[in-house]
JSON list of C-alpha atoms in Angstrom, two decimals:
[
{"chain": "A", "resi": 102, "resn": "UNK", "atom": "CA", "xyz": [111.07, 101.77, 102.01]},
{"chain": "A", "resi": 103, "resn": "UNK", "atom": "CA", "xyz": [111.95, 98.76, 104.15]},
{"chain": "A", "resi": 104, "resn": "UNK", "atom": "CA", "xyz": [110.70, 98.32, 107.70]},
{"chain": "A", "resi": 105, "resn": "UNK", "atom": "CA", "xyz": [112.46, 96.45, 110.47]},
{"chain": "A", "resi": 106, "resn": "UNK", "atom": "CA", "xyz": [109.98, 95.00, 112.94]},
{"chain": "A", "resi": 107, "resn": "UNK", "atom": "CA", "xyz": [111.75, 94.11, 116.19]},
{"chain": "A", "resi": 108, "resn": "UNK", "atom": "CA", "xyz": [110.51, 91.52, 118.66]},
{"chain": "A", "resi": 109, "resn": "UNK", "atom": "CA", "xyz": [109.74, 94.27, 121.18]},
{"chain": "A", "resi": 110, "resn": "UNK", "atom": "CA", "xyz": [107.28, 95.88, 118.72]},
{"chain": "A", "resi": 111, "resn": "UNK", "atom": "CA", "xyz": [109.50, 98.73, 117.57]},
{"chain": "A", "resi": 112, "resn": "UNK", "atom": "CA", "xyz": [109.14, 99.44, 113.84]},
{"chain": "A", "resi": 113, "resn": "UNK", "atom": "CA", "xyz": [111.99, 101.31, 112.15]},
{"chain": "A", "resi": 114, "resn": "UNK", "atom": "CA", "xyz": [112.28, 102.42, 108.55]},
{"chain": "A", "resi": 115, "resn": "UNK", "atom": "CA", "xyz": [115.61, 101.43, 107.01]},
{"chain": "A", "resi": 116, "resn": "UNK", "atom": "CA", "xyz": [117.25, 102.10, 103.65]},
{"chain": "A", "resi": 117, "resn": "UNK", "atom": "CA", "xyz": [119.91, 100.24, 101.67]},
{"chain": "A", "resi": 118, "resn": "UNK", "atom": "CA", "xyz": [123.37, 101.75, 101.96]},
{"chain": "A", "resi": 119, "resn": "UNK", "atom": "CA", "xyz": [123.60, 102.15, 98.18]},
{"chain": "A", "resi": 120, "resn": "UNK", "atom": "CA", "xyz": [120.13, 103.73, 98.03]},
{"chain": "A", "resi": 121, "resn": "UNK", "atom": "CA", "xyz": [118.67, 101.04, 95.75]},
{"chain": "A", "resi": 122, "resn": "UNK", "atom": "CA", "xyz": [118.88, 97.44, 97.00]},
{"chain": "A", "resi": 123, "resn": "UNK", "atom": "CA", "xyz": [120.13, 95.74, 100.14]},
{"chain": "A", "resi": 124, "resn": "UNK", "atom": "CA", "xyz": [123.11, 93.42, 99.90]},
{"chain": "A", "resi": 125, "resn": "UNK", "atom": "CA", "xyz": [123.31, 90.14, 101.78]},
{"chain": "A", "resi": 126, "resn": "UNK", "atom": "CA", "xyz": [125.53, 91.46, 104.60]},
{"chain": "A", "resi": 127, "resn": "UNK", "atom": "CA", "xyz": [123.16, 94.36, 105.27]},
{"chain": "A", "resi": 128, "resn": "UNK", "atom": "CA", "xyz": [120.20, 92.00, 105.44]},
{"chain": "A", "resi": 129, "resn": "UNK", "atom": "CA", "xyz": [122.04, 89.67, 107.83]},
{"chain": "A", "resi": 130, "resn": "UNK", "atom": "CA", "xyz": [122.81, 92.62, 110.07]},
{"chain": "A", "resi": 131, "resn": "UNK", "atom": "CA", "xyz": [119.14, 93.49, 110.43]},
{"chain": "A", "resi": 132, "resn": "UNK", "atom": "CA", "xyz": [117.92, 89.92, 110.81]},
{"chain": "A", "resi": 133, "resn": "UNK", "atom": "CA", "xyz": [120.76, 88.67, 112.99]},
{"chain": "A", "resi": 134, "resn": "UNK", "atom": "CA", "xyz": [121.57, 85.48, 111.10]},
{"chain": "A", "resi": 135, "resn": "UNK", "atom": "CA", "xyz": [121.06, 83.51, 107.92]},
{"chain": "A", "resi": 136, "resn": "UNK", "atom": "CA", "xyz": [118.25, 84.89, 105.80]},
{"chain": "A", "resi": 137, "resn": "UNK", "atom": "CA", "xyz": [115.03, 83.07, 105.00]},
{"chain": "A", "resi": 138, "resn": "UNK", "atom": "CA", "xyz": [112.34, 84.44, 102.70]},
{"chain": "A", "resi": 139, "resn": "UNK", "atom": "CA", "xyz": [108.91, 83.89, 104.21]},
{"chain": "A", "resi": 140, "resn": "UNK", "atom": "CA", "xyz": [106.34, 82.74, 101.66]},
{"chain": "A", "resi": 141, "resn": "UNK", "atom": "CA", "xyz": [103.30, 84.99, 101.86]},
{"chain": "A", "resi": 142, "resn": "UNK", "atom": "CA", "xyz": [100.61, 86.11, 99.44]},
{"chain": "A", "resi": 143, "resn": "UNK", "atom": "CA", "xyz": [98.93, 88.95, 101.31]},
{"chain": "A", "resi": 144, "resn": "UNK", "atom": "CA", "xyz": [101.36, 91.68, 100.17]},
{"chain": "A", "resi": 145, "resn": "UNK", "atom": "CA", "xyz": [102.34, 91.05, 96.55]},
{"chain": "A", "resi": 146, "resn": "UNK", "atom": "CA", "xyz": [105.01, 93.78, 96.36]},
{"chain": "A", "resi": 147, "resn": "UNK", "atom": "CA", "xyz": [106.69, 92.94, 99.70]},
{"chain": "A", "resi": 148, "resn": "UNK", "atom": "CA", "xyz": [109.38, 90.47, 100.76]},
{"chain": "A", "resi": 149, "resn": "UNK", "atom": "CA", "xyz": [109.39, 89.27, 104.39]},
{"chain": "A", "resi": 150, "resn": "UNK", "atom": "CA", "xyz": [112.76, 88.11, 105.73]},
{"chain": "A", "resi": 151, "resn": "UNK", "atom": "CA", "xyz": [113.58, 86.32, 109.00]},
{"chain": "A", "resi": 152, "resn": "UNK", "atom": "CA", "xyz": [116.52, 84.47, 110.57]},
{"chain": "A", "resi": 153, "resn": "UNK", "atom": "CA", "xyz": [116.17, 80.94, 109.21]},
{"chain": "A", "resi": 154, "resn": "UNK", "atom": "CA", "xyz": [117.35, 79.54, 112.55]},
{"chain": "A", "resi": 155, "resn": "UNK", "atom": "CA", "xyz": [114.92, 81.59, 114.64]},
{"chain": "A", "resi": 156, "resn": "UNK", "atom": "CA", "xyz": [113.25, 78.55, 116.16]},
{"chain": "A", "resi": 157, "resn": "UNK", "atom": "CA", "xyz": [116.55, 76.78, 116.81]},
{"chain": "A", "resi": 158, "resn": "UNK", "atom": "CA", "xyz": [117.86, 79.93, 118.53]},
{"chain": "A", "resi": 159, "resn": "UNK", "atom": "CA", "xyz": [114.66, 80.00, 120.61]},
{"chain": "A", "resi": 160, "resn": "UNK", "atom": "CA", "xyz": [113.81, 83.53, 119.44]},
{"chain": "A", "resi": 161, "resn": "UNK", "atom": "CA", "xyz": [110.55, 85.03, 120.63]},
{"chain": "A", "resi": 162, "resn": "UNK", "atom": "CA", "xyz": [107.56, 85.23, 118.32]},
{"chain": "A", "resi": 163, "resn": "UNK", "atom": "CA", "xyz": [107.27, 88.58, 116.55]},
{"chain": "A", "resi": 164, "resn": "UNK", "atom": "CA", "xyz": [103.62, 89.35, 117.26]},
{"chain": "A", "resi": 165, "resn": "UNK", "atom": "CA", "xyz": [103.35, 92.40, 115.00]},
{"chain": "A", "resi": 166, "resn": "UNK", "atom": "CA", "xyz": [104.91, 90.77, 111.94]},
{"chain": "A", "resi": 167, "resn": "UNK", "atom": "CA", "xyz": [103.06, 87.50, 112.57]},
{"chain": "A", "resi": 168, "resn": "UNK", "atom": "CA", "xyz": [99.78, 89.38, 112.66]},
{"chain": "A", "resi": 169, "resn": "UNK", "atom": "CA", "xyz": [100.45, 91.05, 109.32]},
{"chain": "A", "resi": 170, "resn": "UNK", "atom": "CA", "xyz": [100.57, 87.79, 107.39]},
{"chain": "A", "resi": 171, "resn": "UNK", "atom": "CA", "xyz": [98.74, 85.45, 109.80]},
{"chain": "A", "resi": 172, "resn": "UNK", "atom": "CA", "xyz": [101.79, 83.21, 110.12]},
{"chain": "A", "resi": 173, "resn": "UNK", "atom": "CA", "xyz": [104.12, 82.71, 113.13]},
{"chain": "A", "resi": 174, "resn": "UNK", "atom": "CA", "xyz": [107.39, 84.59, 112.64]},
{"chain": "A", "resi": 175, "resn": "UNK", "atom": "CA", "xyz": [110.24, 84.56, 115.14]},
{"chain": "A", "resi": 176, "resn": "UNK", "atom": "CA", "xyz": [112.89, 87.19, 115.84]},
{"chain": "A", "resi": 177, "resn": "UNK", "atom": "CA", "xyz": [113.37, 90.43, 113.94]},
{"chain": "A", "resi": 178, "resn": "UNK", "atom": "CA", "xyz": [111.51, 90.66, 110.65]},
{"chain": "A", "resi": 179, "resn": "UNK", "atom": "CA", "xyz": [112.58, 92.83, 107.73]},
{"chain": "A", "resi": 180, "resn": "UNK", "atom": "CA", "xyz": [109.89, 93.79, 105.25]},
{"chain": "A", "resi": 181, "resn": "UNK", "atom": "CA", "xyz": [111.24, 95.03, 101.92]},
{"chain": "A", "resi": 182, "resn": "UNK", "atom": "CA", "xyz": [109.73, 96.38, 98.75]},
{"chain": "A", "resi": 183, "resn": "UNK", "atom": "CA", "xyz": [110.49, 93.94, 95.92]},
{"chain": "A", "resi": 184, "resn": "UNK", "atom": "CA", "xyz": [112.63, 96.64, 94.28]},
{"chain": "A", "resi": 185, "resn": "UNK", "atom": "CA", "xyz": [114.94, 96.63, 97.32]},
{"chain": "A", "resi": 186, "resn": "UNK", "atom": "CA", "xyz": [115.51, 92.88, 97.03]},
{"chain": "A", "resi": 187, "resn": "UNK", "atom": "CA", "xyz": [118.69, 92.14, 95.11]}
]
């Protein structure tokens, strides 16, 4: 199950509308902009997504998500299982 990690530290479990995989519009809704896949090797079965313009939009650093993969991430972060990635 996917987890949305908000800048304020709130973590919410979310599911795709179709019950299987998220579509692009759903992902944009959670992230708040254009989607960027964050390269990471710590969690092999997870996909980390952020707003690709997070720095340009001056979004705050997401401390919880950044700590998970030891990489600075800005704005809301959506963490999916690879099976939920379409």
